[in-house]
Short mmCIF file of C-alpha atoms in Angstrom, two decimals:
data_model
loop_
_atom_site.label_atom_id
_atom_site.label_comp_id
_atom_site.label_asym_id
_atom_site.label_seq_id
_atom_site.Cartn_x
_atom_site.Cartn_y
_atom_site.Cartn_z
CA UNK C 192 183.58 98.77 84.60
CA UNK C 193 182.08 102.13 85.99
CA UNK C 194 180.76 104.33 83.46
CA UNK C 195 181.68 107.82 83.40
CA UNK C 196 179.16 110.06 83.75
CA UNK C 197 179.10 113.58 81.61
CA UNK C 198 180.94 115.52 84.80
CA UNK C 199 184.06 114.24 85.63
CA UNK C 200 183.95 111.14 87.95
CA UNK C 201 185.96 108.66 88.40
CA UNK C 202 186.61 106.01 85.94
CA UNK C 203 187.77 102.69 87.15
CA UNK C 204 189.09 100.09 84.52
CA UNK C 205 190.55 96.35 84.75
CA UNK C 206 194.15 97.25 83.66
CA UNK C 207 194.40 93.44 82.31
CA UNK C 208 191.56 93.86 79.56
CA UNK C 209 193.15 95.99 76.47
CA UNK C 210 189.55 96.77 75.42
CA UNK C 211 188.49 98.42 78.80
CA UNK C 212 191.31 100.50 78.62
CA UNK C 213 190.77 101.54 74.85
CA UNK C 214 187.41 102.42 75.58
CA UNK C 215 188.40 104.42 78.68
CA UNK C 216 190.84 106.24 76.42
CA UNK C 217 188.29 106.69 73.55
CA UNK C 218 185.75 108.32 76.44
CA UNK C 219 188.13 110.72 77.85
CA UNK C 220 188.95 112.15 73.94
CA UNK C 221 185.62 112.44 73.18
CA UNK C 222 184.45 114.01 76.73
CA UNK C 223 188.01 116.26 76.12
CA UNK C 224 187.34 117.27 72.20
CA UNK C 225 183.45 118.07 73.52
CA UNK C 226 184.75 120.29 76.25
CA UNK C 227 187.04 122.39 74.05
CA UNK C 228 184.09 123.01 71.67
CA UNK C 229 183.75 120.18 69.07
CA UNK C 230 180.63 119.40 67.95
CA UNK C 231 180.08 115.38 67.38
CA UNK C 232 178.96 114.82 63.51
CA UNK C 233 177.53 111.65 63.79
CA UNK C 234 177.62 110.98 59.76
CA UNK C 235 179.16 107.36 60.16
CA UNK C 236 176.61 106.48 62.80
CA UNK C 237 173.67 107.76 60.47
CA UNK C 238 174.82 106.04 56.94
CA UNK C 239 174.79 102.81 58.94
CA UNK C 240 171.79 103.67 60.52
CA UNK C 241 169.92 104.19 57.29
CA UNK C 242 171.33 101.03 55.70
CA UNK C 243 170.33 98.89 58.79
CA UNK C 244 166.71 100.03 59.34
CA UNK C 245 165.98 100.08 55.19
CA UNK C 246 166.89 96.35 55.04
CA UNK C 247 165.30 95.69 58.65
CA UNK C 248 161.95 97.73 57.23
CA UNK C 249 161.89 95.51 53.85
CA UNK C 250 162.07 92.56 55.97
CA UNK C 251 159.55 93.00 58.13
CA UNK C 252 157.12 93.81 55.52
CA UNK C 253 158.34 90.74 53.69
CA UNK C 254 157.48 88.79 57.01
CA UNK C 255 154.32 89.72 57.59
CA UNK C 256 153.42 89.28 53.79
CA UNK C 257 154.44 85.77 53.55
CA UNK C 258 152.70 85.02 56.70
CA UNK C 259 149.49 85.90 55.26
CA UNK C 260 150.18 84.49 51.38
CA UNK C 261 151.25 81.28 50.58
CA UNK C 262 154.77 80.89 49.52
CA UNK C 263 154.36 80.47 45.96
CA UNK C 264 152.17 84.09 45.78
CA UNK C 265 154.59 86.09 47.69
CA UNK C 266 157.81 84.21 46.06
CA UNK C 267 158.22 87.84 43.88
CA UNK C 268 158.79 89.73 46.85
CA UNK C 269 160.74 87.95 49.06
CA UNK C 270 163.32 87.79 45.92
CA UNK C 271 163.49 91.65 45.97
CA UNK C 272 163.73 92.07 49.69
CA UNK C 273 166.32 89.35 50.21
CA UNK C 274 168.28 91.71 47.62
CA UNK C 275 168.28 94.68 49.35
CA UNK C 276 168.76 93.02 52.59
CA UNK C 277 172.07 91.92 51.39
CA UNK C 278 173.01 94.60 49.04
CA UNK C 279 172.15 97.38 52.38
CA UNK C 280 174.10 94.85 54.90
CA UNK C 281 176.82 94.78 52.46
CA UNK C 282 177.37 98.29 51.72
CA UNK C 283 177.00 98.97 55.36
CA UNK C 284 179.99 96.36 55.93
CA UNK C 285 182.22 98.04 53.19
CA UNK C 286 181.51 101.73 54.35
CA UNK C 287 182.57 100.45 58.48
CA UNK C 288 185.80 98.63 56.81
CA UNK C 289 186.58 101.13 54.16
CA UNK C 290 185.61 104.47 55.28
CA UNK C 291 184.62 104.71 58.76
CA UNK C 292 187.49 102.25 59.87
CA UNK C 293 189.28 103.18 63.12
CA UNK C 294 187.07 106.37 63.83
CA UNK C 295 185.11 106.66 67.05
CA UNK C 296 184.43 110.84 66.88
CA UNK C 297 184.04 113.06 64.22
CA UNK C 298 184.03 116.49 65.86
CA UNK C 299 183.36 120.06 64.20
CA UNK C 300 184.41 123.38 65.24
CA UNK C 301 182.22 126.29 64.12
CA UNK C 302 183.88 128.97 65.44
CA UNK C 303 187.51 127.58 64.56
CA UNK C 304 185.90 126.19 61.17
CA UNK C 305 187.56 122.56 61.25
CA UNK C 306 186.86 119.08 61.64
CA UNK C 307 188.69 116.90 63.76
CA UNK C 308 188.55 113.50 63.40
CA UNK C 309 189.76 110.38 65.64
CA UNK C 310 190.71 107.26 65.31
CA UNK C 311 192.09 104.61 67.69
CA UNK C 312 193.69 100.70 67.57
CA UNK C 313 194.58 98.86 70.30
CA UNK C 314 195.95 95.34 69.55
CA UNK C 315 194.95 92.50 71.95
CA UNK C 316 197.78 91.49 74.23
CA UNK C 317 199.54 95.09 73.44
CA UNK C 318 198.82 97.58 75.82
CA UNK C 319 199.64 100.08 73.81
CA UNK C 320 196.94 103.33 72.57
CA UNK C 321 197.58 104.07 69.10
CA UNK C 322 195.50 107.06 68.40
CA UNK C 323 195.22 108.88 64.84
CA UNK C 324 193.99 112.71 64.57
CA UNK C 325 193.03 113.99 61.05
CA UNK C 326 191.70 117.70 60.39
CA UNK C 327 190.12 119.46 57.97
CA UNK C 328 188.53 122.65 57.64
CA UNK C 329 184.79 122.96 57.08
CA UNK C 330 184.06 123.32 53.50
CA UNK C 331 183.27 127.00 52.62
CA UNK C 332 184.94 128.14 55.76
CA UNK C 333 187.20 131.38 55.11
CA UNK C 334 189.71 130.57 57.97
CA UNK C 335 193.11 131.34 57.44
CA UNK C 336 195.77 128.97 58.51
CA UNK C 337 195.66 125.84 56.58
CA UNK C 338 196.39 122.99 59.25
CA UNK C 339 198.05 119.80 58.50
CA UNK C 340 196.95 117.50 56.22
CA UNK C 341 198.83 114.55 57.56
CA UNK C 342 197.51 112.93 60.06
CA UNK C 343 199.35 112.73 63.70
CA UNK C 344 199.70 109.90 65.48
CA UNK C 345 200.17 109.36 68.78
CA UNK C 346 201.65 106.37 70.43
CA UNK C 347 202.13 105.51 74.04
CA UNK C 348 201.44 102.74 76.40
CA UNK C 349 198.43 102.66 78.59
CA UNK C 350 199.80 102.89 81.73
CA UNK C 351 200.94 106.05 81.26
CA UNK C 352 197.30 107.55 82.17
CA UNK C 353 195.99 104.88 84.47
CA UNK C 354 196.92 104.40 87.77
CA UNK C 355 197.84 100.78 89.36
CA UNK C 356 194.25 100.02 90.57
CA UNK C 357 192.98 100.97 87.56
CA UNK C 358 192.09 104.60 88.09
CA UNK C 359 191.54 106.51 84.85
CA UNK C 360 194.44 109.66 85.21
CA UNK C 361 192.19 112.21 83.42
CA UNK C 362 194.96 115.11 83.71
CA UNK C 363 197.76 113.39 82.60
CA UNK C 364 195.60 112.20 79.63
CA UNK C 365 194.05 115.51 79.01
CA UNK C 366 197.22 117.03 78.78
CA UNK C 367 199.03 114.62 76.44
CA UNK C 368 195.86 114.74 74.27
CA UNK C 369 196.05 118.67 74.27
CA UNK C 370 199.62 118.40 73.35
CA UNK C 371 198.85 116.53 70.03
CA UNK C 372 195.72 118.70 69.47
CA UNK C 373 198.14 121.61 69.30
CA UNK C 374 200.70 119.87 67.05
CA UNK C 375 197.64 118.69 64.85
CA UNK C 376 196.35 122.31 64.47
CA UNK C 377 199.28 124.90 64.48
CA UNK C 378 201.83 123.34 62.05
CA UNK C 379 201.28 124.46 58.26
CA UNK C 380 201.36 122.03 55.36
CA UNK C 381 204.41 123.10 53.19
CA UNK Y 219 159.95 104.07 82.21
CA UNK Y 220 163.10 102.93 81.51
CA UNK Y 221 163.39 103.30 77.74
CA UNK Y 222 162.28 106.90 77.98
CA UNK Y 223 164.64 107.85 80.39
CA UNK Y 224 167.69 106.01 78.24
CA UNK Y 225 166.41 108.20 75.37
CA UNK Y 226 166.69 111.35 77.30
CA UNK Y 227 170.45 110.71 78.93
CA UNK Y 228 172.04 108.85 75.55
CA UNK Y 229 169.37 110.73 73.13
CA UNK Y 230 167.33 108.54 70.26
CA UNK Y 231 170.28 107.61 68.35
CA UNK Y 232 171.94 105.81 71.25
CA UNK Y 233 168.25 104.11 70.94
CA UNK Y 234 168.19 103.59 66.89
CA UNK Y 235 171.61 101.84 67.28
CA UNK Y 236 170.47 99.11 70.34
CA UNK Y 237 167.80 98.54 68.46
CA UNK Y 238 169.49 98.46 65.25
CA UNK Y 239 172.03 95.68 66.90
CA UNK Y 240 169.03 93.69 68.32
CA UNK Y 241 167.05 93.58 64.78
CA UNK Y 242 169.86 92.84 62.95
CA UNK Y 243 170.16 89.46 64.66
CA UNK Y 244 166.77 88.56 63.96
CA UNK Y 245 166.24 89.67 60.41
CA UNK Y 246 169.54 88.14 59.13
CA UNK Y 247 168.39 84.67 60.81
CA UNK Y 248 165.11 84.94 58.86
CA UNK Y 249 166.40 86.61 55.22
CA UNK Y 250 168.95 83.54 55.73
CA UNK Y 251 166.05 81.18 56.06
CA UNK Y 252 164.22 83.04 52.90
CA UNK Y 253 167.37 83.19 51.51
CA UNK Y 254 167.45 79.68 51.41
CA UNK Y 255 163.57 79.02 50.21
CA UNK Y 256 164.12 80.86 47.45
CA UNK Y 257 167.41 79.06 46.16
CA UNK Y 258 165.40 76.05 46.63
CA UNK Y 259 162.50 76.95 45.76
CA UNK Y 260 160.59 75.42 48.59
CA UNK Y 261 158.64 77.28 51.27
CA UNK Y 262 160.11 75.05 54.01
CA UNK Y 263 164.07 74.18 53.01
CA UNK Y 264 163.90 71.85 56.29
CA UNK Y 265 161.58 69.83 57.86
CA UNK Y 266 161.06 67.05 60.55
CA UNK Y 267 159.71 63.80 60.28
CA UNK Y 268 156.68 63.07 61.85
CA UNK Y 269 155.90 59.48 61.46
CA UNK Y 270 157.08 56.35 61.15
CA UNK Y 271 155.32 55.92 57.96
CA UNK Y 272 158.89 55.87 55.77
CA UNK Y 273 160.86 53.37 57.81
CA UNK Y 274 163.33 52.01 57.82
CA UNK Y 275 164.88 54.77 55.72
CA UNK Y 276 163.41 57.96 57.61
CA UNK Y 277 162.29 57.69 61.24
CA UNK Y 278 160.01 60.05 63.58
CA UNK Y 279 162.88 62.68 64.43
CA UNK Y 280 164.58 62.74 61.46
CA UNK Y 281 165.38 66.33 59.96
CA UNK Y 282 164.96 66.39 56.35
CA UNK Y 283 166.82 68.78 53.65
CA UNK Y 284 164.90 69.12 50.91
CA UNK Y 285 165.31 70.95 47.45
CA UNK Y 286 162.37 71.62 44.79
CA UNK Y 287 163.54 73.33 42.40
CA UNK Y 288 161.32 73.69 38.99
CA UNK Y 289 161.66 70.13 37.17
CA UNK Y 290 159.09 67.74 36.96
CA UNK Y 291 158.99 64.58 40.12
CA UNK Y 292 159.77 61.37 38.97
CA UNK Y 293 158.88 57.75 40.46
CA UNK Y 294 160.58 56.63 42.95
CA UNK Y 295 161.89 60.27 44.56
CA UNK Y 296 161.24 60.97 47.94
CA UNK Y 297 159.20 63.67 48.47
CA UNK Y 298 157.30 66.20 51.11
CA UNK Y 299 153.90 67.39 50.04
CA UNK Y 300 151.22 69.47 51.63
CA UNK Y 301 147.68 68.87 50.87
CA UNK Y 302 145.89 72.48 50.05
CA UNK Y 303 143.75 71.74 53.13
CA UNK Y 304 145.74 70.32 55.24
CA UNK Y 305 148.53 71.99 57.52
CA UNK Y 306 150.70 68.72 57.99
CA UNK Y 307 153.58 68.43 55.83
CA UNK Y 308 154.01 64.36 54.70
CA UNK Y 309 157.09 62.33 53.87
CA UNK Y 310 156.53 59.72 51.11
CA UNK Y 311 157.88 58.24 48.19
CA UNK Y 312 156.17 58.61 44.60
CA UNK Y 313 154.86 55.12 43.16
CA UNK Y 314 152.62 56.50 39.91
CA UNK Y 315 153.27 60.05 38.02
CA UNK Y 316 150.96 60.60 34.63
CA UNK Y 317 152.03 63.60 32.78
CA UNK Y 318 149.25 65.39 30.28
CA UNK Y 319 150.94 65.99 26.97
CA UNK Y 320 150.07 69.02 25.85
CA UNK Y 321 150.38 71.19 29.59
CA UNK Y 322 153.60 68.85 30.76
CA UNK Y 323 151.10 68.88 34.03
CA UNK Y 324 151.95 66.21 36.42
CA UNK Y 325 149.30 63.64 38.43
CA UNK Y 326 151.33 61.97 41.33
CA UNK Y 327 150.51 59.14 43.66
CA UNK Y 328 152.48 58.91 46.90
CA UNK Y 329 153.12 55.67 49.50
CA UNK Y 330 154.52 55.52 52.73
CA UNK Y 331 157.49 52.52 52.38
CA UNK Y 332 156.26 51.13 55.73
CA UNK Y 333 152.10 51.25 55.09
CA UNK Y 334 150.12 49.09 53.38
CA UNK Y 335 148.45 51.22 51.54
CA UNK Y 336 148.90 53.86 49.02
CA UNK Y 337 148.07 57.36 50.05
CA UNK Y 338 144.44 58.05 48.97
CA UNK Y 339 143.29 57.80 52.16
CA UNK Y 340 144.89 60.89 53.41
CA UNK Y 341 144.14 63.05 50.59
CA UNK Y 342 141.64 65.45 50.50
CA UNK Y 343 137.80 63.62 49.87
CA UNK Y 344 137.16 63.01 46.12
CA UNK Y 345 141.29 63.46 45.57
CA UNK Y 346 142.84 60.80 43.77
CA UNK Y 347 146.01 62.26 42.36
CA UNK Y 348 148.15 65.75 44.18
CA UNK Y 349 149.69 68.29 41.51
CA UNK Y 350 153.09 69.28 41.36
CA UNK Y 351 152.85 72.70 42.88
CA UNK Y 352 151.57 70.33 46.15
CA UNK Y 353 155.26 69.40 46.30
CA UNK Y 354 157.37 71.11 48.92
CA UNK Y 355 160.43 69.75 47.87
CA UNK Y 356 162.28 66.35 47.59
CA UNK Y 357 164.37 64.67 49.87
CA UNK Y 358 168.36 65.58 49.45
CA UNK Y 359 169.80 64.88 52.97
CA UNK Y 360 169.43 64.28 56.28
CA UNK Y 361 170.53 64.31 59.69
CA UNK Y 362 168.63 61.37 61.91
CA UNK Y 363 167.31 61.84 65.56
CA UNK Y 364 168.10 65.66 65.20
CA UNK Y 365 164.66 66.90 65.36
CA UNK Y 366 163.23 65.01 68.46
CA UNK Y 367 163.61 68.41 69.99
CA UNK Y 368 161.01 70.13 67.93
CA UNK Y 369 158.65 66.87 68.20
CA UNK Y 370 158.91 66.97 72.46
CA UNK Y 371 157.78 70.67 72.10
CA UNK Y 372 154.75 70.15 70.34
CA UNK Y 373 153.66 67.10 72.25
CA UNK Y 374 154.57 69.00 75.51
CA UNK Y 375 154.07 72.56 75.14
CA UNK Y 376 155.15 73.40 78.50
CA UNK Y 377 158.85 72.87 77.18
CA UNK Y 378 158.83 75.87 75.16
CA UNK Y 379 157.93 77.81 78.18
CA UNK Y 380 160.88 76.05 79.76
CA UNK Y 381 163.32 76.76 76.89
CA UNK Y 382 162.14 80.45 76.31
CA UNK Y 383 162.36 81.19 80.22
CA UNK Y 384 165.79 79.57 80.17
CA UNK Y 385 167.36 81.52 77.04
CA UNK Y 386 165.68 84.63 78.42
CA UNK Y 387 167.56 84.14 82.34
CA UNK Y 388 171.16 83.12 80.68
CA UNK Y 389 170.57 86.69 78.39
CA UNK Y 390 170.17 88.71 81.53
CA UNK Y 391 173.10 87.12 83.43
CA UNK Y 392 175.57 86.54 80.37
CA UNK Y 393 176.30 89.99 78.85
CA UNK Y 394 177.51 92.38 80.87
#
């Protein structure tokens, strides 16, 4: 699978792999939104990183402590570190399933005063890209139009955006996504 | 250095994510072992039999699953013990138990089924009994000969290098 540069070089994927097709679309969408002025918000990643590393730090300390001193002496700390590790791992898993779910990009547009969140799903053996876009105003922002609070769902077969040889058809993809974004951002809630 | 150029290109966050993915494999393995260790109250809940002193029950290379718990040891139990000065765990049967009335402290004498003499020859000089806290655990289950690999790697250290090398090569060519 070819990697896409931050420029616009060709992306070519294996069209029989739903995973590769989905990843190429996700990356394309990220690049498009970044071009349109959306700065990436890393909240989901940061939460999981913090939980993960807290667990790892406790594990490392426990490892060193029990390496140096006998089991009966270090047992009390092992109880603590195993509990902390189980807790942080559990929380990270719950966060991933309940809060983050399919979201792969959250972007912050300061100029327009809103946040766009993109999540995608593609079932194996079903070459359809299911995209969900949501938006919310930035807290405290005074931007007048009240954006659509309902998520926008886009469902398209992958082949609409890929050539037969697997090359990613960026122009078609971009225009479809931009149309979806327009709908998401200009419809008013009633 | 490759790491620095990757850091510049994809940012520190991406490095941290990769680090987390790699480290969580190691840490979860260690934590599972520790958790089992705490549950069984045993510093090493899985051991490999090193000698044939418990034949025909256990033979060299058997993997034993231990559970120590906190209850007093009884005569006839097969236990694994490690003397305070010596690093090698020994798997033998408990022949005699003396218990102090007031403190409940136990004094144990062990012997391998396949040995002609009791373990007093193995204990530390001057030691005629072992204590409850020298017991790593009682044998609760076993898998015959499953630990022969560990024994070979201890007897022929170059095998460890061969195994490590094979794993590295496989990981380089495996994931893409």
